Amino acid sequence: DISLKYLEQLIIPLKAAKFIKSVRGPKGGHMLAQSPGDITMAQIVDVLEGGIELSGCVEDADTCERSADCLIRGIWKSTTKAMNDNLESITLYDIINNNVKH
């Protein structure tokens, strides 16, 4: 139930990242440019969302003047890493074939 207009907006960055290619003509359209097993959810999230970061200080401690003394920053860093590791372990093939552990 995703609108065509929204899908068209998603195609642009996915094409730029070379995950999707377009074919012209009567039997044309959009298709994967890579094998589904070679595309991870981490890559897709990175292209569409700029990656996952629970707090701005995870990647850049200078975004917060308290990051050096922050007791929570380590938790945000380890949780972000765990999420990214999980997304890196899931491929588009896994999703298509319902091979994702919940």
Short mmCIF file of N, CA and C in Angstrom, two decimals:
data_model
loop_
_atom_site.label_atom_id
_atom_site.label_comp_id
_atom_site.label_asym_id
_atom_site.label_seq_id
_atom_site.Cartn_x
_atom_site.Cartn_y
_atom_site.Cartn_z
N ASP A 1 0.81 -1.20 0.00
CA ASP A 1 0.00 0.00 0.00
C ASP A 1 0.86 1.27 0.00
N ILE A 2 1.96 1.25 -0.72
CA ILE A 2 2.82 2.42 -0.83
C ILE A 2 2.43 3.18 -2.10
N SER A 3 2.26 4.47 -1.99
CA SER A 3 1.83 5.25 -3.15
C SER A 3 2.92 5.27 -4.22
N LEU A 4 2.50 5.36 -5.46
CA LEU A 4 3.42 5.41 -6.59
C LEU A 4 4.32 6.64 -6.48
N LYS A 5 3.76 7.74 -6.05
CA LYS A 5 4.53 8.97 -5.92
C LYS A 5 5.68 8.79 -4.91
N TYR A 6 5.41 8.13 -3.80
CA TYR A 6 6.44 7.89 -2.79
C TYR A 6 7.50 6.92 -3.32
N LEU A 7 7.06 5.88 -4.00
CA LEU A 7 8.01 4.92 -4.59
C LEU A 7 8.93 5.61 -5.58
N GLU A 8 8.38 6.51 -6.37
CA GLU A 8 9.19 7.24 -7.33
C GLU A 8 10.27 8.07 -6.63
N GLN A 9 9.96 8.60 -5.45
CA GLN A 9 10.95 9.36 -4.68
C GLN A 9 12.05 8.45 -4.13
N LEU A 10 11.70 7.22 -3.79
CA LEU A 10 12.69 6.27 -3.28
C LEU A 10 13.63 5.79 -4.39
N ILE A 11 13.12 5.70 -5.60
CA ILE A 11 13.90 5.19 -6.73
C ILE A 11 15.13 6.06 -6.98
N ILE A 12 14.99 7.37 -6.85
CA ILE A 12 16.08 8.29 -7.19
C ILE A 12 17.37 7.99 -6.41
N PRO A 13 17.34 7.97 -5.07
CA PRO A 13 18.60 7.67 -4.36
C PRO A 13 19.05 6.21 -4.55
N LEU A 14 18.11 5.29 -4.72
CA LEU A 14 18.49 3.89 -4.93
C LEU A 14 19.17 3.70 -6.28
N LYS A 15 18.73 4.45 -7.29
CA LYS A 15 19.40 4.42 -8.60
C LYS A 15 20.78 5.04 -8.49
N ALA A 16 20.89 6.16 -7.78
CA ALA A 16 22.18 6.83 -7.62
C ALA A 16 23.19 5.92 -6.92
N ALA A 17 22.70 5.08 -6.01
CA ALA A 17 23.56 4.14 -5.29
C ALA A 17 23.80 2.85 -6.07
N LYS A 18 23.22 2.78 -7.26
CA LYS A 18 23.37 1.63 -8.17
C LYS A 18 22.75 0.34 -7.63
N PHE A 19 21.68 0.48 -6.84
CA PHE A 19 20.92 -0.69 -6.39
C PHE A 19 19.80 -1.01 -7.38
N ILE A 20 19.37 0.00 -8.10
CA ILE A 20 18.27 -0.15 -9.05
C ILE A 20 18.71 0.41 -10.40
N LYS A 21 18.25 -0.24 -11.46
CA LYS A 21 18.48 0.29 -12.80
C LYS A 21 17.14 0.39 -13.51
N SER A 22 17.07 1.29 -14.46
CA SER A 22 15.85 1.50 -15.22
C SER A 22 16.06 1.02 -16.65
N VAL A 23 15.02 0.40 -17.18
CA VAL A 23 15.05 -0.09 -18.56
C VAL A 23 13.92 0.59 -19.30
N ARG A 24 14.25 1.17 -20.44
CA ARG A 24 13.23 1.85 -21.24
C ARG A 24 12.55 0.86 -22.17
N GLY A 25 11.41 1.27 -22.66
CA GLY A 25 10.71 0.48 -23.65
C GLY A 25 9.44 -0.12 -23.12
N PRO A 26 8.71 -0.83 -24.00
CA PRO A 26 7.41 -1.39 -23.63
C PRO A 26 7.47 -2.39 -22.48
N LYS A 27 8.58 -3.10 -22.36
CA LYS A 27 8.72 -4.06 -21.26
C LYS A 27 9.71 -3.54 -20.22
N GLY A 28 9.90 -2.24 -20.24
CA GLY A 28 10.86 -1.62 -19.33
C GLY A 28 10.28 -1.41 -17.95
N GLY A 29 11.05 -0.76 -17.15
CA GLY A 29 10.66 -0.47 -15.77
C GLY A 29 11.90 -0.39 -14.91
N HIS A 30 11.73 -0.61 -13.64
CA HIS A 30 12.84 -0.56 -12.69
C HIS A 30 13.10 -1.97 -12.18
N MET A 31 14.40 -2.30 -12.03
CA MET A 31 14.77 -3.61 -11.51
C MET A 31 16.05 -3.51 -10.71
N LEU A 32 16.30 -4.54 -9.94
CA LEU A 32 17.53 -4.55 -9.15
C LEU A 32 18.74 -4.59 -10.08
N ALA A 33 19.75 -3.83 -9.74
CA ALA A 33 20.99 -3.82 -10.51
C ALA A 33 22.01 -4.79 -9.92
N GLN A 34 21.71 -5.31 -8.75
CA GLN A 34 22.58 -6.27 -8.06
C GLN A 34 21.74 -7.45 -7.59
N SER A 35 22.40 -8.49 -7.25
CA SER A 35 21.71 -9.65 -6.68
C SER A 35 21.13 -9.26 -5.32
N PRO A 36 19.91 -9.72 -5.00
CA PRO A 36 19.32 -9.39 -3.69
C PRO A 36 20.18 -9.86 -2.52
N GLY A 37 20.97 -10.88 -2.74
CA GLY A 37 21.85 -11.37 -1.67
C GLY A 37 23.04 -10.48 -1.41
N ASP A 38 23.30 -9.53 -2.34
CA ASP A 38 24.43 -8.63 -2.19
C ASP A 38 24.04 -7.26 -1.61
N ILE A 39 22.75 -7.06 -1.38
CA ILE A 39 22.26 -5.79 -0.87
C ILE A 39 21.81 -5.98 0.57
N THR A 40 22.46 -5.28 1.49
CA THR A 40 22.08 -5.41 2.91
C THR A 40 21.12 -4.30 3.31
N MET A 41 20.39 -4.56 4.35
CA MET A 41 19.48 -3.54 4.88
C MET A 41 20.28 -2.33 5.39
N ALA A 42 21.48 -2.55 5.87
CA ALA A 42 22.31 -1.44 6.33
C ALA A 42 22.61 -0.50 5.15
N GLN A 43 22.89 -1.07 3.98
CA GLN A 43 23.16 -0.26 2.80
C GLN A 43 21.92 0.55 2.39
N ILE A 44 20.77 -0.09 2.43
CA ILE A 44 19.54 0.59 2.05
C ILE A 44 19.21 1.71 3.03
N VAL A 45 19.33 1.44 4.32
CA VAL A 45 19.07 2.46 5.35
C VAL A 45 20.07 3.61 5.20
N ASP A 46 21.31 3.28 4.88
CA ASP A 46 22.32 4.32 4.70
C ASP A 46 21.95 5.23 3.53
N VAL A 47 21.50 4.64 2.42
CA VAL A 47 21.12 5.44 1.24
C VAL A 47 19.87 6.27 1.51
N LEU A 48 18.87 5.65 2.09
CA LEU A 48 17.58 6.33 2.25
C LEU A 48 17.50 7.23 3.49
N GLU A 49 18.23 6.87 4.53
CA GLU A 49 18.12 7.62 5.79
C GLU A 49 19.43 8.26 6.25
N GLY A 50 20.51 7.99 5.54
CA GLY A 50 21.81 8.52 5.98
C GLY A 50 22.40 7.70 7.12
N GLY A 51 21.94 6.47 7.28
CA GLY A 51 22.43 5.60 8.35
C GLY A 51 21.59 5.73 9.60
N ILE A 52 22.00 5.00 10.62
CA ILE A 52 21.30 5.02 11.90
C ILE A 52 22.26 5.53 12.95
N GLU A 53 21.81 6.52 13.66
CA GLU A 53 22.59 7.08 14.76
C GLU A 53 21.58 7.53 15.81
N LEU A 54 21.63 6.94 16.97
CA LEU A 54 20.65 7.25 18.01
C LEU A 54 20.85 8.63 18.62
N SER A 55 22.05 9.15 18.52
CA SER A 55 22.33 10.48 19.04
C SER A 55 23.45 11.07 18.20
N GLY A 56 23.44 12.37 18.02
CA GLY A 56 24.44 13.03 17.19
C GLY A 56 25.87 12.82 17.68
N CYS A 57 26.03 12.57 18.97
CA CYS A 57 27.37 12.42 19.53
C CYS A 57 27.99 11.05 19.27
N VAL A 58 27.21 10.12 18.73
CA VAL A 58 27.74 8.77 18.49
C VAL A 58 28.93 8.83 17.54
N GLU A 59 28.79 9.54 16.44
CA GLU A 59 29.86 9.64 15.45
C GLU A 59 30.77 10.83 15.71
N ASP A 60 30.23 11.89 16.27
CA ASP A 60 31.00 13.12 16.44
C ASP A 60 30.82 13.65 17.86
N ALA A 61 31.80 13.40 18.69
CA ALA A 61 31.72 13.81 20.10
C ALA A 61 31.63 15.32 20.24
N ASP A 62 32.10 16.06 19.23
CA ASP A 62 32.10 17.52 19.31
C ASP A 62 30.70 18.12 19.19
N THR A 63 29.70 17.31 18.86
CA THR A 63 28.34 17.85 18.75
C THR A 63 27.75 18.17 20.11
N CYS A 64 28.38 17.68 21.16
CA CYS A 64 27.87 17.94 22.51
C CYS A 64 29.04 18.29 23.43
N GLU A 65 28.89 19.37 24.13
CA GLU A 65 29.97 19.80 25.03
C GLU A 65 30.15 18.87 26.22
N ARG A 66 29.17 18.01 26.48
CA ARG A 66 29.24 17.10 27.62
C ARG A 66 29.67 15.68 27.25
N SER A 67 29.94 15.43 25.98
CA SER A 67 30.19 14.06 25.55
C SER A 67 31.37 13.40 26.26
N ALA A 68 32.38 14.17 26.60
CA ALA A 68 33.55 13.58 27.28
C ALA A 68 33.19 13.02 28.64
N ASP A 69 32.22 13.61 29.32
CA ASP A 69 31.82 13.17 30.65
C ASP A 69 30.48 12.43 30.67
N CYS A 70 29.90 12.22 29.50
CA CYS A 70 28.55 11.64 29.44
C CYS A 70 28.56 10.16 29.78
N LEU A 71 27.69 9.79 30.68
CA LEU A 71 27.58 8.40 31.10
C LEU A 71 26.75 7.56 30.12
N ILE A 72 25.97 8.22 29.27
CA ILE A 72 25.06 7.52 28.36
C ILE A 72 25.66 7.35 26.96
N ARG A 73 26.63 8.17 26.58
CA ARG A 73 27.18 8.12 25.22
C ARG A 73 27.65 6.72 24.84
N GLY A 74 28.28 6.02 25.74
CA GLY A 74 28.74 4.65 25.47
C GLY A 74 27.58 3.71 25.16
N ILE A 75 26.47 3.92 25.85
CA ILE A 75 25.27 3.10 25.60
C ILE A 75 24.74 3.41 24.21
N TRP A 76 24.67 4.70 23.83
CA TRP A 76 24.19 5.05 22.49
C TRP A 76 25.11 4.46 21.43
N LYS A 77 26.42 4.50 21.68
CA LYS A 77 27.38 3.96 20.71
C LYS A 77 27.21 2.45 20.55
N SER A 78 27.11 1.72 21.65
CA SER A 78 27.01 0.26 21.55
C SER A 78 25.66 -0.17 20.98
N THR A 79 24.60 0.56 21.31
CA THR A 79 23.27 0.24 20.78
C THR A 79 23.22 0.54 19.28
N THR A 80 23.79 1.66 18.86
CA THR A 80 23.86 1.98 17.44
C THR A 80 24.64 0.92 16.69
N LYS A 81 25.77 0.49 17.24
CA LYS A 81 26.58 -0.55 16.60
C LYS A 81 25.79 -1.85 16.48
N ALA A 82 25.07 -2.23 17.53
CA ALA A 82 24.28 -3.47 17.49
C ALA A 82 23.20 -3.39 16.41
N MET A 83 22.55 -2.24 16.31
CA MET A 83 21.52 -2.07 15.27
C MET A 83 22.15 -2.16 13.88
N ASN A 84 23.26 -1.49 13.68
CA ASN A 84 23.92 -1.53 12.38
C ASN A 84 24.43 -2.92 12.04
N ASP A 85 24.98 -3.63 13.03
CA ASP A 85 25.44 -5.01 12.80
C ASP A 85 24.27 -5.90 12.39
N ASN A 86 23.13 -5.72 13.04
CA ASN A 86 21.94 -6.50 12.70
C ASN A 86 21.49 -6.21 11.28
N LEU A 87 21.41 -4.92 10.92
CA LEU A 87 21.00 -4.55 9.57
C LEU A 87 22.00 -5.03 8.52
N GLU A 88 23.27 -5.06 8.88
CA GLU A 88 24.30 -5.54 7.96
C GLU A 88 24.17 -7.04 7.72
N SER A 89 23.60 -7.76 8.67
CA SER A 89 23.46 -9.21 8.54
C SER A 89 22.22 -9.64 7.75
N ILE A 90 21.35 -8.69 7.43
CA ILE A 90 20.11 -9.00 6.72
C ILE A 90 20.21 -8.49 5.28
N THR A 91 19.99 -9.40 4.34
CA THR A 91 20.02 -9.01 2.93
C THR A 91 18.61 -8.89 2.39
N LEU A 92 18.51 -8.27 1.25
CA LEU A 92 17.22 -8.17 0.57
C LEU A 92 16.70 -9.58 0.24
N TYR A 93 17.61 -10.48 -0.08
CA TYR A 93 17.24 -11.88 -0.33
C TYR A 93 16.56 -12.48 0.90
N ASP A 94 17.11 -12.22 2.06
CA ASP A 94 16.53 -12.73 3.32
C ASP A 94 15.10 -12.24 3.48
N ILE A 95 14.88 -10.96 3.18
CA ILE A 95 13.54 -10.38 3.35
C ILE A 95 12.58 -10.99 2.34
N ILE A 96 13.01 -11.08 1.08
CA ILE A 96 12.15 -11.65 0.03
C ILE A 96 11.73 -13.07 0.37
N ASN A 97 12.65 -13.83 0.95
CA ASN A 97 12.39 -15.24 1.27
C ASN A 97 11.97 -15.47 2.71
N ASN A 98 11.66 -14.38 3.41
CA ASN A 98 11.18 -14.46 4.79
C ASN A 98 12.14 -15.25 5.67
N ASN A 99 13.45 -14.98 5.50
CA ASN A 99 14.48 -15.66 6.28
C ASN A 99 15.03 -14.79 7.41
N VAL A 100 14.25 -13.82 7.83
CA VAL A 100 14.72 -12.89 8.86
C VAL A 100 14.23 -13.39 10.21
N LYS A 101 15.17 -13.50 11.14
CA LYS A 101 14.81 -13.89 12.50
C LYS A 101 14.21 -12.69 13.22
N HIS A 102 13.11 -12.91 13.88
CA HIS A 102 12.43 -11.80 14.58
C HIS A 102 12.79 -11.81 16.03
#
